[in-house]
CSV table of C-alpha atoms and ligand atoms in Angstrom, one decimal:
chain,number,residue,atom,x,y,z
W,14,MET,CA,142.5,111.6,101.4
W,15,ILE,CA,141.0,109.9,104.4
W,16,ILE,CA,137.9,107.9,103.2
W,17,PHE,CA,135.3,106.6,105.7
W,18,VAL,CA,134.2,103.2,104.6
W,19,GLY,CA,131.1,102.3,106.7
W,20,TYR,CA,129.2,99.1,106.3
W,21,ALA,CA,126.4,96.9,107.8
W,22,THR,CA,126.2,93.2,107.3
W,23,VAL,CA,123.9,90.3,108.4
W,24,GLU,CA,125.7,87.3,106.9
W,25,GLY,CA,129.1,88.7,106.1
W,26,GLN,CA,129.1,89.4,102.4
W,27,THR,CA,128.9,93.2,102.7
W,28,ARG,CA,131.8,93.1,105.2
W,29,LYS,CA,133.8,91.3,102.4
W,30,ILE,CA,132.6,94.0,100.0
W,31,ALA,CA,133.6,96.9,102.3
W,32,GLU,CA,137.0,95.3,102.8
W,33,ALA,CA,137.5,95.1,99.1
W,34,VAL,CA,136.4,98.8,98.9
W,35,ALA,CA,139.0,99.7,101.6
W,36,THR,CA,141.7,97.7,99.8
W,37,ALA,CA,140.9,99.6,96.5
W,38,VAL,CA,141.0,102.9,98.3
W,39,GLU,CA,144.4,102.2,99.8
W,40,ALA,CA,145.7,100.8,96.6
W,41,GLN,CA,145.1,104.3,95.2
W,42,GLY,CA,147.3,105.8,97.9
W,43,HIS,CA,144.5,107.0,100.2
W,44,ARG,CA,143.6,106.0,103.8
W,45,ALA,CA,140.5,103.9,104.4
W,46,LEU,CA,138.8,104.0,107.8
W,47,LEU,CA,136.8,100.8,107.9
W,48,PHE,CA,133.8,101.0,110.3
W,49,ASP,CA,131.2,98.3,111.2
W,50,ILE,CA,128.0,100.4,111.6
W,51,THR,CA,126.1,97.5,113.2
W,52,LEU,CA,128.6,97.4,116.1
W,53,GLY,CA,128.2,101.1,116.8
W,54,GLY,CA,130.7,103.0,118.8
W,55,GLU,CA,132.8,106.0,117.9
W,56,TYR,CA,134.8,106.4,114.8
W,57,ALA,CA,138.0,108.3,115.6
W,58,VAL,CA,138.7,110.5,112.6
W,59,SER,CA,136.9,113.8,112.9
W,60,HIS,CA,137.2,114.9,109.3
W,61,PRO,CA,137.0,112.2,106.6
W,62,GLN,CA,137.2,113.8,103.2
W,63,ALA,CA,134.8,111.4,101.6
W,64,ALA,CA,132.6,108.5,102.6
W,65,ILE,CA,131.6,105.2,101.0
W,66,LEU,CA,128.8,103.3,102.7
W,67,CYS,CA,127.8,99.7,101.9
W,68,ALA,CA,124.7,97.8,103.1
W,69,PRO,CA,122.8,94.7,102.1
W,70,VAL,CA,119.1,94.3,101.3
W,71,HIS,CA,117.2,91.9,103.5
W,72,ALA,CA,113.4,91.6,102.9
W,73,ALA,CA,113.5,94.7,100.6
W,74,ARG,CA,115.2,97.0,103.2
W,75,TYR,CA,118.6,97.8,104.7
W,76,PRO,CA,119.4,96.8,108.3
W,77,SER,CA,117.7,99.3,110.7
W,78,ALA,CA,121.0,100.1,112.4
W,79,PHE,CA,122.3,101.2,109.0
W,80,ALA,CA,119.2,103.4,108.3
W,81,SER,CA,119.5,105.0,111.7
W,82,PHE,CA,123.2,105.7,111.2
W,83,VAL,CA,122.5,107.4,107.8
W,84,ARG,CA,119.7,109.5,109.3
W,85,GLN,CA,121.9,110.6,112.1
W,86,GLU,CA,124.9,111.4,110.0
W,87,ALA,CA,123.1,112.7,106.9
W,88,SER,CA,124.4,116.2,107.2
W,89,TRP,CA,128.1,115.4,107.2
W,90,LEU,CA,127.6,112.6,104.7
W,91,SER,CA,126.0,115.2,102.4
W,92,SER,CA,128.8,117.7,103.0
W,93,VAL,CA,131.6,115.5,101.5
W,94,PRO,CA,131.7,113.4,98.3
W,95,SER,CA,129.9,110.2,99.2
W,96,ALA,CA,129.0,106.9,97.6
W,97,PHE,CA,126.5,104.1,98.4
W,98,VAL,CA,127.1,100.5,97.5
W,99,SER,CA,123.8,98.6,97.7
W,100,VAL,CA,124.1,94.8,98.0
W,101,SER,CA,121.3,92.6,96.9
W,102,LEU,CA,120.4,89.5,95.0
W,103,LEU,CA,117.7,90.9,92.8
W,104,ILE,CA,120.3,93.0,90.9
W,105,ARG,CA,121.6,89.8,89.3
W,106,SER,CA,118.2,88.8,88.1
W,107,GLU,CA,117.7,87.8,84.5
W,108,PHE,CA,114.4,89.8,84.5
W,109,GLU,CA,114.7,93.5,83.8
W,110,GLU,CA,111.8,94.5,86.1
W,111,GLU,CA,113.5,92.8,89.0
W,112,GLN,CA,116.8,94.6,88.3
W,113,GLU,CA,114.8,97.8,88.1
W,114,GLU,CA,113.3,97.0,91.5
W,115,ALA,CA,116.8,96.5,92.9
W,116,MET,CA,117.9,99.8,91.5
W,117,HIS,CA,115.1,101.4,93.6
W,118,PHE,CA,116.0,99.8,96.9
W,119,PRO,CA,117.9,102.9,98.0
W,120,ASP,CA,115.0,105.3,97.3
W,121,ALA,CA,113.3,105.1,100.7
W,122,LEU,CA,116.6,105.4,102.5
W,123,VAL,CA,117.6,108.5,100.6
W,124,SER,CA,114.2,110.2,101.0
W,125,ASP,CA,113.9,109.3,104.7
W,126,SER,CA,117.4,110.4,105.6
W,127,GLY,CA,118.0,113.4,103.4
W,128,TRP,CA,121.4,111.9,102.4
W,129,ARG,CA,122.2,112.4,98.8
W,130,PRO,CA,125.1,110.1,97.8
W,131,THR,CA,127.1,111.5,94.9
W,132,MET,CA,127.5,108.1,93.3
W,133,MET,CA,125.7,104.8,93.6
W,134,HIS,CA,126.8,101.3,92.9
W,135,HIS,CA,124.7,98.1,92.9
W,136,SER,CA,126.5,95.0,93.7
W,137,ALA,CA,125.2,91.4,93.7
W,138,GLY,CA,125.7,89.6,97.1
W,139,ALA,CA,125.9,86.0,97.9
W,140,LEU,CA,123.8,83.0,99.0
W,141,ARG,CA,125.3,81.6,102.1
W,142,TYR,CA,123.2,78.4,102.5
W,143,THR,CA,125.7,76.8,104.8
W,144,GLU,CA,125.3,79.6,107.3
W,145,TYR,CA,121.5,79.9,107.3
W,146,ASP,CA,119.4,78.1,109.9
W,147,PHE,CA,116.8,75.6,108.6
W,148,PHE,CA,114.0,78.1,108.3
W,149,LYS,CA,116.1,80.8,106.5
W,150,ARG,CA,117.6,78.2,104.2
W,151,TRP,CA,114.1,77.0,103.2
W,152,ILE,CA,112.9,80.5,102.5
W,153,ILE,CA,115.9,81.5,100.5
W,154,ARG,CA,115.9,78.3,98.5
W,155,ARG,CA,112.3,79.0,97.5
W,156,MET,CA,113.3,82.5,96.5
W,157,ALA,CA,116.2,81.2,94.5
W,158,GLU,CA,114.0,78.8,92.7
W,159,VAL,CA,111.8,81.7,91.5
W,160,GLU,CA,114.8,83.7,90.7
W,161,ASN,CA,116.6,81.0,88.7
W,162,ALA,CA,119.4,81.3,91.2
W,163,PRO,CA,121.4,78.3,92.4
W,164,THR,CA,119.5,76.0,94.7
W,165,ASP,CA,122.3,73.7,95.7
W,166,VAL,CA,122.2,74.2,99.5
W,167,SER,CA,125.2,72.1,100.2
W,168,ARG,CA,127.5,75.1,99.4
W,169,ASP,CA,127.6,78.9,99.3
W,170,HIS,CA,127.3,80.9,96.0
W,171,GLU,CA,129.0,84.3,95.5
W,172,PHE,CA,127.8,86.7,92.8
W,173,THR,CA,129.8,89.8,93.6
W,174,ASP,CA,131.6,91.3,90.6
W,175,TRP,CA,134.9,92.4,92.3
W,176,LYS,CA,136.3,94.0,89.2
W,177,ALA,CA,133.2,96.2,88.7
W,178,LEU,CA,133.4,97.1,92.4
W,179,SER,CA,137.0,98.3,92.3
W,180,GLY,CA,136.3,100.1,89.0
W,181,PHE,CA,133.5,102.0,90.8
W,182,VAL,CA,135.8,102.9,93.7
W,183,GLY,CA,138.4,104.2,91.3
W,184,GLU,CA,135.8,106.3,89.5
W,185,PHE,CA,134.5,107.7,92.8
W,186,LEU,CA,138.0,108.6,94.0
W,187,ASP,CA,138.8,110.4,90.8
W,188,LYS,CA,135.6,112.4,91.2
W,189,ALA,CA,136.2,113.1,94.9
W,190,LYS,CA,139.6,114.5,94.2
W,191,GLY,CA,137.9,117.0,92.0
F,7,FMN,C1,116.7,86.5,104.9
F,7,FMN,C2,117.2,87.2,103.6
F,7,FMN,C3,116.3,88.1,102.9
F,7,FMN,C4,116.8,88.7,101.7
F,7,FMN,N1,116.0,89.5,101.1
F,7,FMN,C5,116.4,90.1,99.9
F,7,FMN,C6,115.5,91.0,99.2
F,7,FMN,O1,114.4,91.3,99.6
F,7,FMN,N2,116.0,91.4,98.0
F,7,FMN,C7,117.2,91.1,97.5
F,7,FMN,O2,117.5,91.6,96.4
F,7,FMN,N3,118.0,90.3,98.1
F,7,FMN,C8,117.6,89.8,99.3
F,7,FMN,N4,118.5,88.9,100.0
F,7,FMN,C9,119.8,88.7,99.5
F,7,FMN,C10,120.9,89.5,100.2
F,7,FMN,O3,120.9,90.8,99.9
F,7,FMN,C11,122.3,88.8,99.9
F,7,FMN,O4,122.3,87.5,100.4
F,7,FMN,C12,123.5,89.6,100.5
F,7,FMN,O5,124.7,89.0,100.1
F,7,FMN,C13,123.4,89.7,102.0
F,7,FMN,O6,124.5,90.5,102.5
F,7,FMN,P1,125.1,90.2,103.9
F,7,FMN,O7,125.9,88.9,103.9
F,7,FMN,O8,126.1,91.4,104.1
F,7,FMN,O9,124.1,90.3,104.9
F,7,FMN,C14,118.1,88.3,101.2
F,7,FMN,C15,118.9,87.4,101.9
F,7,FMN,C16,118.5,86.9,103.1
F,7,FMN,C17,119.3,85.9,103.8
């Protein structure tokens, strides 16, 4: 199968996640078409047989270029088996209400676009303190304090569970094959 793997990223973690998705797809003998939605442009394959989209949550929403893409492509996305990987920090929270909140991040996207992903995966992202500017670092450090997340700003912290992610991709491909 040819699988469209589209992603948006702000700080790079979701690119890394989408690359891991594409690697898992190819490891199962399929072809992955990796596409950066934020860069726009054309994607060359006319009939992907399935799609996996990945996007990060920033200030409780997905990047607007990603939301527009999903709205625009909702009908073909809904016509093939499709999966959504939502990347956030709240999903790794020790508080159940916050995890619950993270599980609901995709709701608005789904209801606004009409896209109904067949499967959904929630992945924890990363804190890239070394790449934030002063203001962003200050805000995210405050957020991390409340969240009991690492506050050592001298380095980056990655929370993505790579094994769970490739397990999800395997499960999705099994389903997509029918
Ligand atoms: C400015 C900013 C705002 C964020 N807002 C949220 C948020 O509202 N909820 C959440 O769960 N995670 C939030 N995060 C965490 C991101 O989802 C996480 O850092 C993710 O790895 C970012 O992915 P990216 O590197 O692909 O942009 C925020 C991160 C930044 C830098």
